[in-house]
Amino acid sequence: MKANLAAVVQAQSDVICPHSFDQRFARVFVYPRPSRMPLALDRVHKRYGEAKVLDDVTLALVPGRIRALVGENGAGKSTLVKVACGLIAPDQGEVRYDRTTVTGWSASEATQRGVGVVHQHFTLVDTLSVADNVVLGREPRRGPLGLFVDRAAARARVAKLGKEFGLEIDPDRAAGDLAVGERQRVELLRVLDGGARCVLLDEPTAVLSPQEIRSLLDVLRSLARDGAALMFISHKLEEVFAIADDITVLRRGRIVLDAPTKELDRDAVARAVVGGDVPTVSATRTSERDETVALALTDVVCEGLRSVSLELRRGEVLGIAGVEGNGQRALFEAIAGTRPVASGRIALAGSDATRRSTLERRRAGLGYVPEDREQTGLCAALSIAENLALGATDVAEGDAVLSDEALRAKALAVIERYDVRPQDPAALVLTLSGGNAQKILVARELERSLSVLLLAQPTRGVDLGAAAAIRRRVLEARDKGLAVLLVSSELDELRTLSDRVAVMFNGRIVATMPVERATDEALGPLMIGAETSRDSNTSADNQEARS
Amino acid sequence: MKWLDRLAPWLLAASLSLAAVDVAIWLAGASPWHVAKLAAAGAAGSAYGIAQTLAKATPLALTGASVAFALRAGLFNVGAEGQVAMGVLAAALLGPKIPAGFPWPIGVLLVACGSAAAGALLGAFAGWLKAARGAHEVLTTLMLNGLVAVLATWLYGGPLRFGAQVHTAPVSRGARIPSIEHVLPSLRGSALSYAVVLAVVVPFAARWYLDRTRGGLRIRALGASPQATRALGHSVLRTTVRTMALSGALSGLVGVHYVLGFKGYAEDGLGAGVGFAGIAVAMLGAGRPIATIMAAVLFGALAQGGLAVNAVVPSDTLLLAQSIVLVSVGAVVARELRARSRECAQ
């Protein structure tokens, strides 16, 4: 990327004209006049030890435009955001803001001057209310010497802001009680409350349901219309193309593609991201389907589940569609044995497992990839080799004394088969990118002899190449007879991998259909509960799917 | 130069604490240089001084290893104090029962098992309270400390009193650890015995267990993520109880040092304070055996040096040094560790 900053800005300012003259004229009196180029990186370099994380990166954020930053896990996207908002100082190069050089400014300075960041991991205080969280650090004051926080003013401020940007949320609820999508809104409200003119979002949609994504994108669009400069990181090309004005692709710390969206197509971006052809996954079976029931649930009731029955056969993938929080997690935990079941029956390979412990179920061939990778899936503070060793369920599989060579050998085999980077069995999982950590988790389960796999959000936050690798491994295992229960918030993924699709709503399975019929139009109303259970049809669908 | 980078924070912490202690001595009206000379001479200036320092370091290395062990499972065992008292009590009960004609290594081993079991029992109870009933281990272990202390005072002053003496019945010859003064006559009267071997072996053994066995891996997994432990089907209850039992056992072994190696009997207040000092040792040692041993020796030297300067300044001045070392190491080293982990996370 040799183009210098002036040229980049020139090229981009030619196309700025997102709102009418009237609107702009009005803004002059309401807001501080938006500068033409609020935030820019000029030939920024950053390295950690031997690794070049950012290599000669030049990029400018322009008011009224949305830039998408795309790249594989570990390409340097998060580092770029951190450099831009003052959390990290670059080794070389400059950061400019509002026509002044601000290289090495602090994060609080950046916030004060109007650069807001919504980080990948939420930073809310769970015990405080929404309003308190939003105004934290800039509380409206009242009383002598401004000794007290003016709660009413804070609430009003948050409500007004929410209305203005379409981010309405009850200011009195505790942040800890909010769903992920709502938490995200609060994060965004906080940034906006700080008067941000330049907003950076690190993978804001990774944890959101399709509906939530749609409403977030609407909010971002209206922010841009208001003259804010936006940049967001995403792995999902669909939304990138839906919303971004410009797309920047980062690969191994270098900008490999940077152009207005209308000059690009999806293939070109995907190729730039992976640095070659995008691996495709075909669900074509290499084996016949089996009629043996691997997992059966009969009227299972527990906290979060209101009577669920399902049957999963050998070599079958049953995908579960649904807006998050409709019982998917409860279902998986009940089957895995980490959530007590009030009534009903869970059978693994025909024998009753309702009262069996998690370990006994795992020994009977149950694998579990939970959606919460960092906390429930893996032990982040332990190494790759140790995490793989923890998956062992058979006492004979490892003696009391662990053999270092055996662990290393096992880990190296997984690292090679799943293309994990770094290729170091002793690397701590917390140092891995999300995609690589996910590969370790999937490998830990798939490398055992399994008959049923519970697979939740297998490729969330995982880049294209790694996602394809994980999906391929799962399908390989399916062809060898593995039964997979899959939960994914990406409907495309569900359709690629599943044989049948079930829809969960409000703690129940409201419909089951063969994958051919699981179109957006068919699933959408069911997912939001607009269409009630079609029990008569459901059993017919089941019959059909099995035959 | 990598080792220098690693050493730098420690050197900084050492000079900071030295400066602070000097100010304290100067405020107490003495010459810091003079006091330093006295303390150094007392703790390391003679064979006897060195022996006393090591004898004082022995229980600290054990309790330090004990606290550090539980920390790997994310459990903060502040009950080493009570577990030590249990170990002392068990040794005092079992020691006299060993036939006098027993070869001492076997007798000592039997009593040591008893001491470890007694400490383990107390630890396991706190572990069970934590995992099964949800009572926080800091509270329960702290409370159990008080309970055991009262129990010991009553037993030593009443039922276990040996005739007119204010201590328990003497340990039989078949369970006494020979004093080192038979090898080095100049150590006459020193508290040092072969129990010092425990102080060297136990921190390494604890680390080996955690790093190299499946049981140790599960303990570290629990420390890394209780949710993951549950999802993997490993019992959080059993792992918690096992961790606290093993941690308590290491503290219980201190009884071997005091009763079988040093005094030959138990009395009220024997071993008081080493459990809490062990928390500081564990913090400095950060789970590494050599650092744990070095921290124990440092605190042992400060305690012994404190006795030597008692005539000039209160020995508490050097006790103050312990706290200052802890605070400055906490400030400097923790910052360094944070910086390193941040770099790793990138």
Short mmCIF file of N, CA, C and O in Angstrom, two decimals, chain B residues 67 76-86 119 122-123 125-126 137-153 244 251 272-277 279:
data_model
loop_
_atom_site.label_atom_id
_atom_site.label_comp_id
_atom_site.label_asym_id
_atom_site.label_seq_id
_atom_site.Cartn_x
_atom_site.Cartn_y
_atom_site.Cartn_z
N VAL B 67 -0.18 -22.59 50.37
CA VAL B 67 -1.06 -21.53 49.88
C VAL B 67 -1.00 -21.44 48.36
O VAL B 67 -2.02 -21.32 47.68
N PHE B 76 -8.26 -19.46 47.65
CA PHE B 76 -7.38 -18.70 48.51
C PHE B 76 -7.43 -19.30 49.91
O PHE B 76 -8.34 -19.03 50.68
N ASN B 77 -6.47 -20.14 50.20
CA ASN B 77 -6.43 -20.83 51.48
C ASN B 77 -5.73 -19.96 52.51
O ASN B 77 -4.50 -19.94 52.58
N VAL B 78 -6.48 -19.22 53.30
CA VAL B 78 -5.86 -18.46 54.38
C VAL B 78 -5.93 -19.24 55.68
O VAL B 78 -5.77 -18.69 56.75
N GLY B 79 -6.15 -20.56 55.53
CA GLY B 79 -6.28 -21.39 56.72
C GLY B 79 -5.04 -22.19 57.03
O GLY B 79 -5.08 -23.12 57.84
N ALA B 80 -3.90 -21.82 56.40
CA ALA B 80 -2.65 -22.55 56.68
C ALA B 80 -2.36 -22.51 58.18
O ALA B 80 -1.88 -23.49 58.76
N GLU B 81 -2.69 -21.40 58.80
CA GLU B 81 -2.48 -21.22 60.24
C GLU B 81 -3.14 -22.37 61.03
O GLU B 81 -2.49 -23.01 61.85
N GLY B 82 -4.40 -22.61 60.76
CA GLY B 82 -5.12 -23.66 61.46
C GLY B 82 -4.65 -25.05 61.06
O GLY B 82 -4.59 -25.97 61.87
N GLN B 83 -4.30 -25.19 59.77
CA GLN B 83 -3.82 -26.50 59.30
C GLN B 83 -2.48 -26.84 59.92
O GLN B 83 -2.20 -27.99 60.23
N VAL B 84 -1.63 -25.82 60.13
CA VAL B 84 -0.37 -26.04 60.84
C VAL B 84 -0.67 -26.51 62.26
O VAL B 84 -0.09 -27.48 62.74
N ALA B 85 -1.61 -25.83 62.91
CA ALA B 85 -1.95 -26.19 64.28
C ALA B 85 -2.46 -27.62 64.36
O ALA B 85 -2.13 -28.37 65.29
N MET B 86 -3.24 -28.04 63.34
CA MET B 86 -3.70 -29.43 63.30
C MET B 86 -2.53 -30.38 63.15
O MET B 86 -2.50 -31.44 63.78
N GLY B 119 -3.95 -31.92 58.79
CA GLY B 119 -4.06 -30.68 58.02
C GLY B 119 -5.02 -30.85 56.86
O GLY B 119 -5.84 -29.97 56.56
N LEU B 122 -8.77 -30.66 57.82
CA LEU B 122 -9.27 -29.31 58.02
C LEU B 122 -9.45 -28.62 56.66
O LEU B 122 -10.45 -27.94 56.42
N GLY B 123 -8.46 -28.80 55.79
CA GLY B 123 -8.54 -28.20 54.46
C GLY B 123 -9.73 -28.75 53.69
O GLY B 123 -10.49 -28.00 53.08
N PHE B 125 -12.46 -30.01 54.76
CA PHE B 125 -13.73 -29.52 55.29
C PHE B 125 -14.05 -28.15 54.68
O PHE B 125 -15.17 -27.91 54.22
N ALA B 126 -13.04 -27.28 54.65
CA ALA B 126 -13.26 -25.96 54.05
C ALA B 126 -13.59 -26.10 52.57
O ALA B 126 -14.45 -25.39 52.04
N GLU B 137 -14.16 -19.77 50.74
CA GLU B 137 -13.08 -20.42 51.47
C GLU B 137 -12.29 -19.46 52.34
O GLU B 137 -11.73 -19.86 53.36
N VAL B 138 -12.25 -18.18 51.96
CA VAL B 138 -11.50 -17.23 52.79
C VAL B 138 -12.16 -17.12 54.16
O VAL B 138 -11.49 -17.17 55.20
N LEU B 139 -13.49 -17.02 54.15
CA LEU B 139 -14.21 -16.93 55.42
C LEU B 139 -14.05 -18.20 56.24
O LEU B 139 -13.69 -18.16 57.42
N THR B 140 -14.33 -19.34 55.61
CA THR B 140 -14.36 -20.59 56.38
C THR B 140 -12.98 -20.93 56.92
O THR B 140 -12.84 -21.32 58.08
N THR B 141 -11.94 -20.78 56.08
CA THR B 141 -10.61 -21.16 56.58
C THR B 141 -10.19 -20.22 57.70
O THR B 141 -9.58 -20.64 58.69
N LEU B 142 -10.54 -18.95 57.57
CA LEU B 142 -10.19 -17.99 58.60
C LEU B 142 -10.88 -18.34 59.93
O LEU B 142 -10.28 -18.33 61.00
N MET B 143 -12.16 -18.71 59.82
CA MET B 143 -12.91 -19.08 61.03
C MET B 143 -12.34 -20.35 61.64
O MET B 143 -12.21 -20.48 62.86
N LEU B 144 -12.01 -21.32 60.77
CA LEU B 144 -11.48 -22.58 61.29
C LEU B 144 -10.15 -22.35 62.00
O LEU B 144 -9.84 -23.05 62.96
N ASN B 145 -9.37 -21.38 61.54
CA ASN B 145 -8.12 -21.04 62.25
C ASN B 145 -8.41 -20.77 63.71
O ASN B 145 -7.76 -21.31 64.61
N GLY B 146 -9.41 -19.90 63.95
CA GLY B 146 -9.74 -19.53 65.32
C GLY B 146 -10.22 -20.73 66.12
O GLY B 146 -9.81 -20.94 67.27
N LEU B 147 -11.04 -21.55 65.45
CA LEU B 147 -11.58 -22.74 66.12
C LEU B 147 -10.47 -23.66 66.58
O LEU B 147 -10.42 -24.11 67.73
N VAL B 148 -9.53 -23.94 65.67
CA VAL B 148 -8.44 -24.86 65.99
C VAL B 148 -7.54 -24.26 67.07
O VAL B 148 -7.07 -24.97 67.96
N ALA B 149 -7.32 -22.96 67.01
CA ALA B 149 -6.46 -22.32 68.00
C ALA B 149 -7.03 -22.49 69.40
O ALA B 149 -6.32 -22.84 70.34
N VAL B 150 -8.35 -22.29 69.53
CA VAL B 150 -8.99 -22.44 70.84
C VAL B 150 -8.93 -23.89 71.30
O VAL B 150 -8.60 -24.19 72.45
N LEU B 151 -9.19 -24.79 70.35
CA LEU B 151 -9.13 -26.22 70.67
C LEU B 151 -7.74 -26.60 71.19
O LEU B 151 -7.60 -27.30 72.19
N ALA B 152 -6.69 -26.10 70.50
CA ALA B 152 -5.32 -26.45 70.88
C ALA B 152 -5.00 -25.90 72.26
O ALA B 152 -4.41 -26.59 73.11
N THR B 153 -5.39 -24.64 72.51
CA THR B 153 -5.11 -24.04 73.82
C THR B 153 -5.71 -24.88 74.94
O THR B 153 -5.07 -25.17 75.95
N MET B 244 -8.03 -28.59 48.41
CA MET B 244 -7.89 -28.04 49.75
C MET B 244 -7.29 -29.07 50.70
O MET B 244 -6.55 -28.72 51.62
N SER B 251 0.56 -27.88 54.72
CA SER B 251 0.69 -27.08 55.94
C SER B 251 0.82 -27.97 57.16
O SER B 251 1.58 -27.67 58.08
N ALA B 272 2.64 -20.53 65.74
CA ALA B 272 1.71 -19.44 65.47
C ALA B 272 2.34 -18.44 64.52
O ALA B 272 3.52 -18.09 64.66
N GLY B 273 1.60 -18.00 63.54
CA GLY B 273 2.09 -16.96 62.62
C GLY B 273 2.65 -17.49 61.32
O GLY B 273 2.66 -16.77 60.32
N VAL B 274 3.12 -18.75 61.30
CA VAL B 274 3.76 -19.21 60.06
C VAL B 274 2.72 -19.43 58.95
O VAL B 274 3.05 -19.38 57.77
N GLY B 275 1.49 -19.67 59.35
CA GLY B 275 0.45 -19.85 58.33
C GLY B 275 0.19 -18.56 57.58
O GLY B 275 0.13 -18.54 56.34
N PHE B 276 0.07 -17.46 58.31
CA PHE B 276 -0.18 -16.18 57.65
C PHE B 276 1.05 -15.72 56.88
O PHE B 276 0.94 -15.19 55.77
N ALA B 277 2.25 -15.93 57.48
CA ALA B 277 3.47 -15.55 56.77
C ALA B 277 3.58 -16.34 55.47
O ALA B 277 4.11 -15.86 54.47
N ILE B 279 1.29 -16.98 53.41
CA ILE B 279 0.57 -16.28 52.33
C ILE B 279 1.52 -15.33 51.61
O ILE B 279 1.57 -15.28 50.39
#
